[in-house]
Coordinates of C-alpha atoms in Angstrom, one line a residue:
X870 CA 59.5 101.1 19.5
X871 CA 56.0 101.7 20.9
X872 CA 55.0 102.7 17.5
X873 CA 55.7 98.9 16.5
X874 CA 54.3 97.5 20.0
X875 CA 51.2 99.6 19.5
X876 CA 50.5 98.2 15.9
X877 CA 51.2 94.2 17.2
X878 CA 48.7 95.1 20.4
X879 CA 46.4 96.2 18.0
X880 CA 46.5 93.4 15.6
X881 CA 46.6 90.4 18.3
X882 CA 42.6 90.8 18.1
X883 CA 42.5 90.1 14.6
X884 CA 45.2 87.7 14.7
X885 CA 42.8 85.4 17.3
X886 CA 39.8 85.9 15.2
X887 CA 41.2 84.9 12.3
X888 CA 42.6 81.7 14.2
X889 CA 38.7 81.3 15.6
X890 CA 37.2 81.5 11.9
X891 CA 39.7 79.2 10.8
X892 CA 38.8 76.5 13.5
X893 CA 35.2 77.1 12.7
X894 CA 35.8 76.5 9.1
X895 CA 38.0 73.4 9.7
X896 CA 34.7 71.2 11.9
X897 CA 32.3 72.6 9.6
X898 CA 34.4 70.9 7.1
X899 CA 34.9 67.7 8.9
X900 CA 31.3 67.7 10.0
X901 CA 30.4 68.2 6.3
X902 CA 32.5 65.0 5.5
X903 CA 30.5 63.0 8.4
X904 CA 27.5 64.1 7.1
X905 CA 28.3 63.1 3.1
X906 CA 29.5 59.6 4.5
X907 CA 26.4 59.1 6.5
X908 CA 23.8 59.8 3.5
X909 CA 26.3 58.0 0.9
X910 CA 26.0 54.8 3.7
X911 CA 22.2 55.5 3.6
X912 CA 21.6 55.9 0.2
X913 CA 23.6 52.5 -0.5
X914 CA 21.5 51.1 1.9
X915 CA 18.8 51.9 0.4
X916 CA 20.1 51.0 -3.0
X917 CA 20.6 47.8 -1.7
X918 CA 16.8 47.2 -0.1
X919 CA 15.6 48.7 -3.2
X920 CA 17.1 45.9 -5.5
X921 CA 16.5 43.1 -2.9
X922 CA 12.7 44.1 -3.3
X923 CA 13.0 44.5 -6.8
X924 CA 14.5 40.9 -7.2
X925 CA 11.8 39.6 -5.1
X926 CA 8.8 41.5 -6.8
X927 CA 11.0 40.0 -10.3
X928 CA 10.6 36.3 -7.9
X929 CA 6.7 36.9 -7.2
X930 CA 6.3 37.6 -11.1
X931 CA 7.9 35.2 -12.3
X932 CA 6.1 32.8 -9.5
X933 CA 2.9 34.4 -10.1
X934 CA 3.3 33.8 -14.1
X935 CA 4.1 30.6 -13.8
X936 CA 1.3 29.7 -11.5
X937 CA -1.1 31.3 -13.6
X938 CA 0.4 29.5 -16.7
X939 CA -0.1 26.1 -14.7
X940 CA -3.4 27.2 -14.0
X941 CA -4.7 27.6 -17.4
X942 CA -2.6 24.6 -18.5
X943 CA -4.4 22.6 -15.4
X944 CA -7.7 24.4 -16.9
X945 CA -7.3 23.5 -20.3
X946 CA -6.7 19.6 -19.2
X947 CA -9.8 18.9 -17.2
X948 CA -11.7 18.5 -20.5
X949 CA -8.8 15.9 -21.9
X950 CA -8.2 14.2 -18.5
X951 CA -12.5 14.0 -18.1
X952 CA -12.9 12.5 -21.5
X953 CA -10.3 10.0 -20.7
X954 CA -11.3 9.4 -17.2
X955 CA -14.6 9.1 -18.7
X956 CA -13.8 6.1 -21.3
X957 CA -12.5 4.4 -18.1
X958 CA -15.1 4.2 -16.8
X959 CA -16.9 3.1 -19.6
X960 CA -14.7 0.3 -20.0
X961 CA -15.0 -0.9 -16.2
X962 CA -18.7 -0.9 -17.1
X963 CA -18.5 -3.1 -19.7
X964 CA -16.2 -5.4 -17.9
X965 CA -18.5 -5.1 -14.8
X966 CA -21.0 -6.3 -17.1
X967 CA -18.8 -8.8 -18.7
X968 CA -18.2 -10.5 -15.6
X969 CA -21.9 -11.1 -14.8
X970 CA -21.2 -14.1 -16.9
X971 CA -18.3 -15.5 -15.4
X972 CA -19.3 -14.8 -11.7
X973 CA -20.0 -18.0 -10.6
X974 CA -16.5 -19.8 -12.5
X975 CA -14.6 -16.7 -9.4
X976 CA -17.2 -18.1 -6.6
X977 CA -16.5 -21.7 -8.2
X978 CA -12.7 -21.1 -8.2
X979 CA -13.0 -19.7 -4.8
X980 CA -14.4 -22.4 -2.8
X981 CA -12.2 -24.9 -4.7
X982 CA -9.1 -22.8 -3.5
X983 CA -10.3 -22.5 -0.1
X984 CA -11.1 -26.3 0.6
X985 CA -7.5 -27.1 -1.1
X986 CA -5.9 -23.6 1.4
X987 CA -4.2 -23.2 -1.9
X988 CA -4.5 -19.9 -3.4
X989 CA -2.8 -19.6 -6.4
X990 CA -1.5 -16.0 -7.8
X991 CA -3.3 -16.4 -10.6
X992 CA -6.5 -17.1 -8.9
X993 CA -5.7 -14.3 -6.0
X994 CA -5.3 -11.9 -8.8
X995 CA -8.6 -13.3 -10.5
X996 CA -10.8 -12.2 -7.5
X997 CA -10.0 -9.1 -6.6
X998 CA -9.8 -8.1 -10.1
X999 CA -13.5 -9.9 -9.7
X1000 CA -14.9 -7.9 -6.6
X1001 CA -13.1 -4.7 -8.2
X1002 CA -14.9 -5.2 -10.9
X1003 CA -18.3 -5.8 -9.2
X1004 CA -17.5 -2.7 -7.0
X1005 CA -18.3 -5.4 -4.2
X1006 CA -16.5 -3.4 -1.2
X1007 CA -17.9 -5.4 1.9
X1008 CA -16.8 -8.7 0.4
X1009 CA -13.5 -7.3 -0.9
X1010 CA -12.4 -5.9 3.0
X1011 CA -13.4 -9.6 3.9
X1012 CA -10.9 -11.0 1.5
X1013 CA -8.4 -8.7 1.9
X1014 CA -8.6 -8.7 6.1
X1015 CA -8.2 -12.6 5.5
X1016 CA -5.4 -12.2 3.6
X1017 CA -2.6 -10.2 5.6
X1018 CA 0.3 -13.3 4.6
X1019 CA 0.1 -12.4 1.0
X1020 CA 0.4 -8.1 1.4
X1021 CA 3.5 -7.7 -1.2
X1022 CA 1.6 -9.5 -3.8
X1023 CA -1.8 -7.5 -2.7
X1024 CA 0.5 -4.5 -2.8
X1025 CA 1.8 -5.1 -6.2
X1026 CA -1.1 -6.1 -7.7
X1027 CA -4.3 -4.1 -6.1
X1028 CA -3.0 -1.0 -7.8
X1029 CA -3.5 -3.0 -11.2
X1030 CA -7.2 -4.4 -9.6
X1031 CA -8.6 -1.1 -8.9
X1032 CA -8.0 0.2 -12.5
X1033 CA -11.0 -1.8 -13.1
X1034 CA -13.2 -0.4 -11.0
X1035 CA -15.7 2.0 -11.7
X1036 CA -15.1 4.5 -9.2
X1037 CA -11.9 3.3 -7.2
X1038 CA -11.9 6.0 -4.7
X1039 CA -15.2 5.4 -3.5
X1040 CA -14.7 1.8 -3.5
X1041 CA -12.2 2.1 -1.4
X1042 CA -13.8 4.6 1.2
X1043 CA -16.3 2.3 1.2
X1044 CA -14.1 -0.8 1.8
X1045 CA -12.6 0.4 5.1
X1046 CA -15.8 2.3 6.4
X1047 CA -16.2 -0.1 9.1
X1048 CA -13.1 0.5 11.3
X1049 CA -12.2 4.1 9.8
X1050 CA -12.7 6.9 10.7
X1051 CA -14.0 5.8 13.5
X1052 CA -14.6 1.8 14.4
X1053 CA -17.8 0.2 14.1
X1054 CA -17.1 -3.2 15.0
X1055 CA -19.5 -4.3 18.2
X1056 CA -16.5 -6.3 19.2
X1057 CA -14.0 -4.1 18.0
X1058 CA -12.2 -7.1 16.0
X1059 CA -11.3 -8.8 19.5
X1060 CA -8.2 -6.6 19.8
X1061 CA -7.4 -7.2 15.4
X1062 CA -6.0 -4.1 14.7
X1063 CA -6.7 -4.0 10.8
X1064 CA -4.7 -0.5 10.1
X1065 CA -2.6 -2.3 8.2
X1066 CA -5.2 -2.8 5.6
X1067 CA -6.4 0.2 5.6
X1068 CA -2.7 1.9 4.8
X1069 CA -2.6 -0.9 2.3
X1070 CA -5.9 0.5 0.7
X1071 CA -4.5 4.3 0.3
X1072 CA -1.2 3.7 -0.3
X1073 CA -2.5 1.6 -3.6
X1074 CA -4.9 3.9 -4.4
X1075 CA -2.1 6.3 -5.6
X1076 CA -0.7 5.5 -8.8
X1077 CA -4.5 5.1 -10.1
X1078 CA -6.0 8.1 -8.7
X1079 CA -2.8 10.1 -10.5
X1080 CA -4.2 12.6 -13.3
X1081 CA -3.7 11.2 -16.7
X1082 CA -2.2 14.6 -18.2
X1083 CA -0.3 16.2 -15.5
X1084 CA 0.8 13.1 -13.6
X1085 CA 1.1 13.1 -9.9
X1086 CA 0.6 17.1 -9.9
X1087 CA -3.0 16.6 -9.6
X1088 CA -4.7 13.4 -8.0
X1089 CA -8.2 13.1 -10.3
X1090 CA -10.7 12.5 -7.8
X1091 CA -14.4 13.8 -8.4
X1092 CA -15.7 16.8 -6.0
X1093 CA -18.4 14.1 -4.2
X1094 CA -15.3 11.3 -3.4
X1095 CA -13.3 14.5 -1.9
X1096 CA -15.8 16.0 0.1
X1097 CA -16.4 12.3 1.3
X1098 CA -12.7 12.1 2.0
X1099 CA -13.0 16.0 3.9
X1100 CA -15.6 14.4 6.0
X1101 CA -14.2 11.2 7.2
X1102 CA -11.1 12.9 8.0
X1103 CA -13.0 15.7 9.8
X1104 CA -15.3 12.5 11.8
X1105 CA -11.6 11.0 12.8
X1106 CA -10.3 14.4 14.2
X1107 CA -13.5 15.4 16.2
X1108 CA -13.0 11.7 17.6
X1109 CA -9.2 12.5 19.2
X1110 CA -11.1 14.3 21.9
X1111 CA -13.1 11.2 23.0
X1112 CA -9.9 9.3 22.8
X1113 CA -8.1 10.8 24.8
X1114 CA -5.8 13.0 22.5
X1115 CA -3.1 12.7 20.9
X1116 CA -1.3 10.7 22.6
X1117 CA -3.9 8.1 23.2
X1118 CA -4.1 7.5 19.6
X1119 CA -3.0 3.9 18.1
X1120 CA -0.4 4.4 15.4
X1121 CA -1.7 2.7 13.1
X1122 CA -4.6 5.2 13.0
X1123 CA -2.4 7.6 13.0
X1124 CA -0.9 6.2 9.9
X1125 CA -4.6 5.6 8.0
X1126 CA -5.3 9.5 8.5
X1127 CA -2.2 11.0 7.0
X1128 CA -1.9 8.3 4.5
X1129 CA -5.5 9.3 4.1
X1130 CA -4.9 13.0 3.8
X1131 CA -2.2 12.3 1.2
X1132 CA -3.6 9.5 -1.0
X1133 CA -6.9 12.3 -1.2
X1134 CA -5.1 15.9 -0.7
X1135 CA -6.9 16.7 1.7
X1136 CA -4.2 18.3 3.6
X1137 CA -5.0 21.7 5.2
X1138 CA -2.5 24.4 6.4
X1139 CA -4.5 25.3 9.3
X1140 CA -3.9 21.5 10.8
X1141 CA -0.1 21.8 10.3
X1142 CA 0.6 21.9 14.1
X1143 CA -1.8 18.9 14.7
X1144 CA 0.1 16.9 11.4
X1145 CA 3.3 18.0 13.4
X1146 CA 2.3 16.0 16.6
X1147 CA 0.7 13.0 14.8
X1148 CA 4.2 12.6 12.9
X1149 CA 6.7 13.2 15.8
X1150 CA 4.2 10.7 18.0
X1151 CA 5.1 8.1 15.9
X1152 CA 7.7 8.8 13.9
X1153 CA 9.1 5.2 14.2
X1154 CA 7.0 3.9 11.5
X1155 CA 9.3 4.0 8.7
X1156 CA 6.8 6.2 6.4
X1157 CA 6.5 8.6 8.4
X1158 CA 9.1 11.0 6.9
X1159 CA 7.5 10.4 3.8
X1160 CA 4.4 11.5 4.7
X1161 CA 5.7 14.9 6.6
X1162 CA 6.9 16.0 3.3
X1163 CA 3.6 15.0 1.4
X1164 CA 2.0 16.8 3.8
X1165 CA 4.2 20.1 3.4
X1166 CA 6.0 19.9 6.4
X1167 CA 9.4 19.6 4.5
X1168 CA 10.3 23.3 6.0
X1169 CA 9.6 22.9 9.1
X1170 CA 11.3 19.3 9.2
X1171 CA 14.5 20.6 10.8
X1172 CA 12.4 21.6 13.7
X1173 CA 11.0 17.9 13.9
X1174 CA 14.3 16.9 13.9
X1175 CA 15.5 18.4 16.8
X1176 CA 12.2 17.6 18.7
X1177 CA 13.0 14.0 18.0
X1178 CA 16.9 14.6 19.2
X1179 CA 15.8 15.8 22.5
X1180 CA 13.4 13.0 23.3
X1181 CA 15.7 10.4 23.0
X1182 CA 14.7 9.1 19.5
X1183 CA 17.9 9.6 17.6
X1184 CA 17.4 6.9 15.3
X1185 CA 14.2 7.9 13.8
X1186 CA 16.1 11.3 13.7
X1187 CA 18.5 10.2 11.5
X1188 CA 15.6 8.3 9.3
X1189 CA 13.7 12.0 8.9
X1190 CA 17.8 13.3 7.9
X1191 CA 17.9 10.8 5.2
X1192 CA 14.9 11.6 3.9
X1193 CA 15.2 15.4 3.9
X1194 CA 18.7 15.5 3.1
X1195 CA 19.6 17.4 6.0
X1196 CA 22.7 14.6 6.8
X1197 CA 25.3 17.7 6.9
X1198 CA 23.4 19.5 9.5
X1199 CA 22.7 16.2 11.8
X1200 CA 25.2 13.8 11.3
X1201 CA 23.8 10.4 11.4
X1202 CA 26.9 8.9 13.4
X1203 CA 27.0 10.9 16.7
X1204 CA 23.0 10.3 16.9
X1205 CA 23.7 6.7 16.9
X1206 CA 26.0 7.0 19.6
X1207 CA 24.4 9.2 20.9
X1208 CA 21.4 6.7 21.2
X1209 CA 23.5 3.8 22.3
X1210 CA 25.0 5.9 25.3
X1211 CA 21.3 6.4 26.4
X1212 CA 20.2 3.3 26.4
X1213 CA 23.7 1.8 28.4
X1214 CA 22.3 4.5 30.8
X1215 CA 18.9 3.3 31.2
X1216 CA 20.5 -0.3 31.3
X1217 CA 22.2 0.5 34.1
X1218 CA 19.3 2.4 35.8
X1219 CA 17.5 -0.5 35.5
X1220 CA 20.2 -3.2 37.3
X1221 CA 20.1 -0.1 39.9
X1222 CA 16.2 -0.4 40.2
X1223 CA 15.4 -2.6 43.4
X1224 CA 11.6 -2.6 42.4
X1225 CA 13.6 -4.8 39.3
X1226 CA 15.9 -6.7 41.7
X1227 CA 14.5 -10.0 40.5
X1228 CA 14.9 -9.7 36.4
X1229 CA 17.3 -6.8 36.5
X1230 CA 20.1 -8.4 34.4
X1231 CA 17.8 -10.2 31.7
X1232 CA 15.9 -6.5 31.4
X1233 CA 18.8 -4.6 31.0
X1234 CA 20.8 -7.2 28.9
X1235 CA 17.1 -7.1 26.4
X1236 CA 17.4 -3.4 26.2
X1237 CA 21.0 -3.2 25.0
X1238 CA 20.5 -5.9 22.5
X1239 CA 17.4 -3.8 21.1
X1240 CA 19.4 -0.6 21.3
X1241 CA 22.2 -2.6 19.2
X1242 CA 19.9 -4.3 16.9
X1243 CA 18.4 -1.1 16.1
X1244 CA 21.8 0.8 15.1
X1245 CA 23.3 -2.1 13.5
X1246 CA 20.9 -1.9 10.6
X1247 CA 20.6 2.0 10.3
X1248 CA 24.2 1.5 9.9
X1249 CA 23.4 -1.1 7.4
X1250 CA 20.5 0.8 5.8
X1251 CA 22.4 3.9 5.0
X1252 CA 25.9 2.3 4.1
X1253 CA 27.5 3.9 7.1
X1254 CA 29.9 1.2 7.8
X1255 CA 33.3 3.5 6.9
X1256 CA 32.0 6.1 9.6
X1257 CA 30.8 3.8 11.7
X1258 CA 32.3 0.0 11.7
X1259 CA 29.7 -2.3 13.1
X1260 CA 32.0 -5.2 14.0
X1261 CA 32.0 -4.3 17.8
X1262 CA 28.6 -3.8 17.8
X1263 CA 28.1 -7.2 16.4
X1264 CA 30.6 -9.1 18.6
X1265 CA 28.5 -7.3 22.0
X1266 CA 25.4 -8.5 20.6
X1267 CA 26.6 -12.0 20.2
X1268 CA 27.9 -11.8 23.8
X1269 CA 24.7 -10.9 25.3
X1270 CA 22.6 -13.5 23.1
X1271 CA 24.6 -16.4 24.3
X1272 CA 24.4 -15.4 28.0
X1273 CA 20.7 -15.4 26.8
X1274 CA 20.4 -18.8 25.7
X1275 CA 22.8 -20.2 28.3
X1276 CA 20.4 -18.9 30.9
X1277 CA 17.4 -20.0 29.2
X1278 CA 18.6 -23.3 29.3
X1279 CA 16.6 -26.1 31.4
X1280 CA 18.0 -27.8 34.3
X1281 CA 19.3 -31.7 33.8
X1282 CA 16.2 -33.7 34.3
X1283 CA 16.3 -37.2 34.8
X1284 CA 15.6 -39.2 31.4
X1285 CA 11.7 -40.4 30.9
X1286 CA 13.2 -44.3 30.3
X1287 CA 14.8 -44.4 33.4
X1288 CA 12.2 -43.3 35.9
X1289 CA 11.4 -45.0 38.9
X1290 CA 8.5 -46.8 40.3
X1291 CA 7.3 -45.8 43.2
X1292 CA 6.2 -48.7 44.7
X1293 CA 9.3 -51.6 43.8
X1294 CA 12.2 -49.2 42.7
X1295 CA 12.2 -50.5 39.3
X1296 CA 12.5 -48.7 36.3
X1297 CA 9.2 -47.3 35.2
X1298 CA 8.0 -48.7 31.7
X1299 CA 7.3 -46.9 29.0
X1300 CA 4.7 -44.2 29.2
X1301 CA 2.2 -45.6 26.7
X1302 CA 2.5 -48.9 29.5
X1303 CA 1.2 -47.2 32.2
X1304 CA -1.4 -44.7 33.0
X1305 CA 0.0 -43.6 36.3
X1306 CA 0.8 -39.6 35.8
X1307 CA 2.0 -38.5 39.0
X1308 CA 4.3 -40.3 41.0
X1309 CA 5.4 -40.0 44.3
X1310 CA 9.0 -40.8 45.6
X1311 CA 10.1 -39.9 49.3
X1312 CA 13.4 -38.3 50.3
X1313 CA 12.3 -38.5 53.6
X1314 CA 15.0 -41.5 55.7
X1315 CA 13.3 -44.8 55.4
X1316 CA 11.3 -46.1 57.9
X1317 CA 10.5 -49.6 58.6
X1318 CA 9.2 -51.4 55.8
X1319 CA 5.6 -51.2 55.4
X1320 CA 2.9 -53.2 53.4
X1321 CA -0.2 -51.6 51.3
X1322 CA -2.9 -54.2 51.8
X1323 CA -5.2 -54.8 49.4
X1324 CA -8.2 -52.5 48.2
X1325 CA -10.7 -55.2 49.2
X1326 CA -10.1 -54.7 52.9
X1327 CA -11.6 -51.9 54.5
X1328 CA -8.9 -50.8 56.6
X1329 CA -4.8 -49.7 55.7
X1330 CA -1.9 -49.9 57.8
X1331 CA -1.1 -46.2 58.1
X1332 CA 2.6 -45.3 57.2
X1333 CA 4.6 -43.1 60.3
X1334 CA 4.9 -40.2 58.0
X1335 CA 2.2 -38.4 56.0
X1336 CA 2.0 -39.4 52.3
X1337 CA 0.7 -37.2 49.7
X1338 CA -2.4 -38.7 47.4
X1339 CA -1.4 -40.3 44.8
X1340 CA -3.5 -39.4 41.4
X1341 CA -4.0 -42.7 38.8
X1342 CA -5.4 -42.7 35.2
X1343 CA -5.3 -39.5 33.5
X1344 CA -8.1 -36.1 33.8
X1345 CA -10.5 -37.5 36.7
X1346 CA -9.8 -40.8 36.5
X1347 CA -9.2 -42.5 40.4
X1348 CA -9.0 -46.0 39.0
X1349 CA -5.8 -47.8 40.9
X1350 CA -3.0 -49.0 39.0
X1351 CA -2.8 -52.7 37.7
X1352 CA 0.6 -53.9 40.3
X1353 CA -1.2 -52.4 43.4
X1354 CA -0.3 -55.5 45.3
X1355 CA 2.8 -55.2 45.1
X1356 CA 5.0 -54.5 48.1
X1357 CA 6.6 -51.3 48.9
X1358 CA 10.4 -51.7 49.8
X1359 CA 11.9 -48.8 51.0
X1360 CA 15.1 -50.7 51.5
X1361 CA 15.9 -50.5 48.0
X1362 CA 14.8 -46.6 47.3
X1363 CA 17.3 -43.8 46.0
X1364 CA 16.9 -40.7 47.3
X1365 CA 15.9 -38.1 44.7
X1366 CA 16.1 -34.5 44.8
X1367 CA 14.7 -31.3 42.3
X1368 CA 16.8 -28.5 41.9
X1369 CA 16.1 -26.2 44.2
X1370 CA 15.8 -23.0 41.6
X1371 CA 13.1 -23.3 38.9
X1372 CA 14.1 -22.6 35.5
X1373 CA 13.1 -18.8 35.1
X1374 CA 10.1 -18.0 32.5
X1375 CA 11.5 -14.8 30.8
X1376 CA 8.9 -12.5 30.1
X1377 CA 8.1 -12.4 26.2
X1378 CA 9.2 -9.3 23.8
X1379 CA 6.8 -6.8 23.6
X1380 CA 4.5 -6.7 20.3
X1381 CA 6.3 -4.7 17.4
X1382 CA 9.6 -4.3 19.3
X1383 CA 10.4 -0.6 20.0
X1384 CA 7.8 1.4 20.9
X1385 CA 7.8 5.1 22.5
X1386 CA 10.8 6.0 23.8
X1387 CA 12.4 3.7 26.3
X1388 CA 12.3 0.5 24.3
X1389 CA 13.9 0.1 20.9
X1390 CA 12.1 -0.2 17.4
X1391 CA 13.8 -3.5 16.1
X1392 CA 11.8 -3.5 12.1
X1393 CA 9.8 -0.5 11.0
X1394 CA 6.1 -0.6 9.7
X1395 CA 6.1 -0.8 6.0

């Protein structure tokens, strides 16, 4: 018995050890299995990165090939597009001197149109084909400033005019050098804001200044026209200091310098932040989503977008969606809700305003029906009319014009046949009868009768109550009327009464409709 109690004693200390060693070998092996999972995640990580890189490097190669393959095709070009450019202008030389001939038959034609203020299309077309021709850029932007009723045919048909011209670029640069960049006129124009022409100008000279091989990938314009163009767009920038800024800035300049930028491109990435501003401060004119993506800010557009959500222009939000594509991430519906909601609040905050006590109802009434105006044809516009049924917008906005045009209504006056004389009572005759203008008739009680002596006699009998002077003939004219012996007989006179509330003179809409952020834009610039 302590033979067998000796021999466990003395094996218990191996027993343990081996218990140790095999608890040892048991985390080495789970720490082992840690440490393969670990570098297997690692190593598939890295497998990972590595193939994303490769597939971009595979991207950049195959960018990088094909921008080098349009480079040497862009290269290989210039000679054919020259030579072609070149027999253009060969043939607007001949035709420039061809119509050295028939100069005076346009001048001829002209003063014939303008002393019948006919101008046929025909005829229209005929000179500025003429001063195109000529290269005649002062008298051309005197035409064309003259001419701002007939823009859609000028727009159609200038693109076709300048085709002629030797150098259309230039002729155009030339043409609106006078009030862009910067404006020249002593006057300046007596407030005539001639962006429009100008817009007019560079939006035409597109399509011709489009390279005749690759199309609209290159615009053709000659290294002196578009270091001409870098300069006047560097003159108009340096000005925005000594204008006040940015947001001092007419929009219709606005409009010239990006058109400009983009009829030219001209457009550098450096300015992107400065394009960014000009855009979003007036990003109601309808091409300006248009020109944010000719100008490369097509990436950065959903940005703009939510720069124009937060300052309350939801409608020219959903006008930079459409033209993006970027519906599905702003719906256009709950930003025209959104933008009627707003402006039922500022109606209200304005029939709250006591500085407003006066017009408060006609203001707030004229902002709604803008507001409504406004979403009724974006609604229109962009065939919204499932998501969005106008027909309650349409029946409010026919509510508030009638309250409109009941108030503007004028108070019942009395007929001009049945007026009264002021002397007898009678009825008044006709106007052309009489030259008496302003008449005077008493509501005061009548007082004994009275008789107006003739105007031989130096004295009058004076009435017992003050009567106003009485104005005869018409401008200075003091001449008395014909009948002024005639008796006065009070006796016989009506009392007469105005209404005691002048009709109210409702302010007029502001020029162009919406503009900034609390009014409503109602049409969009074309």
């Amino acid at each position: 018995m302590a033979a067998i109690t000796a021999a466990c004693g003395g094996a218990s200390p191996d027993f343990d050890e081996f218990q140790r060693q095999a608890s040892l070998m048991t985390s080495c092996t789970l720490l082992w299995k840690e440490l393969s999972d670990h570098f297997e995640s690692l190593e598939e990580k890295l497998m990972s990165r590595s193939d994303v890189i490769k597939g971009k490097i595979k991207t950049l190669e195959m960018e990088t090939e094909k921008s080098l393959s349009s480079l040497e095709e862009r290269e290989s070009t210039i000679e054919k597009s020259v030579s072609i450019a070149m027999r253009k202008v060969e043939e607007a030389i001949q035709k420039a001197k061809d119509s050295i001939g028939i100069k005076n038959e346009f001048k001829q034609q002209e003063e014939d149109n303008n002393k019948n203020n006919d101008c046929e299309e025909e005829d229209f077309y005929k000179k500025l084909k003429c001063f195109c021709v000529e290269m005649d850029s002062e008298a051309f932007w005197g035409f064309i400033c003259g001419k701002k009723k007939e823009i859609d045919f000028m727009r159609e048909n200038l693109p076709l005019a300048f085709n002629d011209c030797v150098d259309p670029a230039m002729f155009v640069l030339d043409a609106f050098s006078e009030v862009f960049p910067v404006d020249k006129r002593t006057d300046c124009g007596n407030g005539n804001d001639l962006g429009w022409a100008c817009v007019l100008l560079l939006e035409s000279l597109v399509p011709v200044l489009v390279d005749p091989v690759l199309g609209s990938a290159r615009a053709f314009v000659t290294p002196g026209v578009k270091k001409r163009a870098v300069e006047v767009a560097e003159t108009w920038k340096a000005s925005l200091d000594e204008r006040g800024g940015v947001e001092s800035v007419k929009a219709s300049e606005v409009h010239t310098f990006l058109q400009h930028l983009v009829t030219f491109g001209i457009a550098k990435d450096e300015d992107f932040d400065l394009y960014w501003k000009l855009v979003v401060g007036s990003a109601w004119r309808k091409q300006m989503p248009k020109l944010a993506v000719s100008l490369g800010l097509g990436d950065k557009m959903p940005d703009m977008i939510e720069e124009l959500i937060s300052r309350g222009q939801q409608v020219d939000a959903v006008h930079f969606t459409q033209e993006v594509g970027l519906v599905d991430k702003f719906p256009p519906v709950p930003l025209l809700k959104a933008f009627l909601k707003d402006a039922k609040k500022a109606a209200t905050s304005i029939m709250e305003d006591p500085n407003n006590s006066g017009r408060a109802a006609h203001l707030a009434a004229r902002k709604e029906q803008s507001a409504l105006k406004v979403v009724i044809k974006c609604i229109e516009e962009y065939k919204l009319e499932a998501e969005f049924p106008p027909e309650n917008l349409k029946k409010r906005l026919e509510q508030l014009e009638k309250v409109k045009v009941e108030k503007k209504r004028p108070a019942a006056a009395t007929p001009a046949n049945k007026r009264t004389r002021a002397c007898t009572m009678g009825p008044m005759p006709p106007a052309k009868a009489g030259r008496i203008t302003n008449t005077y008739v008493s509501s005061f009680p009548a007082p004994p009768p009275t008789y107006v002596r003739s105007p031989q006699h130096t004295q009058y009998h004076s009435p017992p109550y003050a009567v106003p002077p009485q104005m005869y003939g018409h401008g200075n004219t003091r001449s008395p009327p014909a009948n002024h012996y005639t008796a006065y007989s009070p006796e016989h006179s009506p009392v007469l009464s105005y209404p005691g509330t002048p009709p109210m003179n409702y302010p007029p809409h502001p020029p162009g409709g919406y503009v900034g952020y609390g009014g409503f834009q109602q049409a969009y610039y074309r």
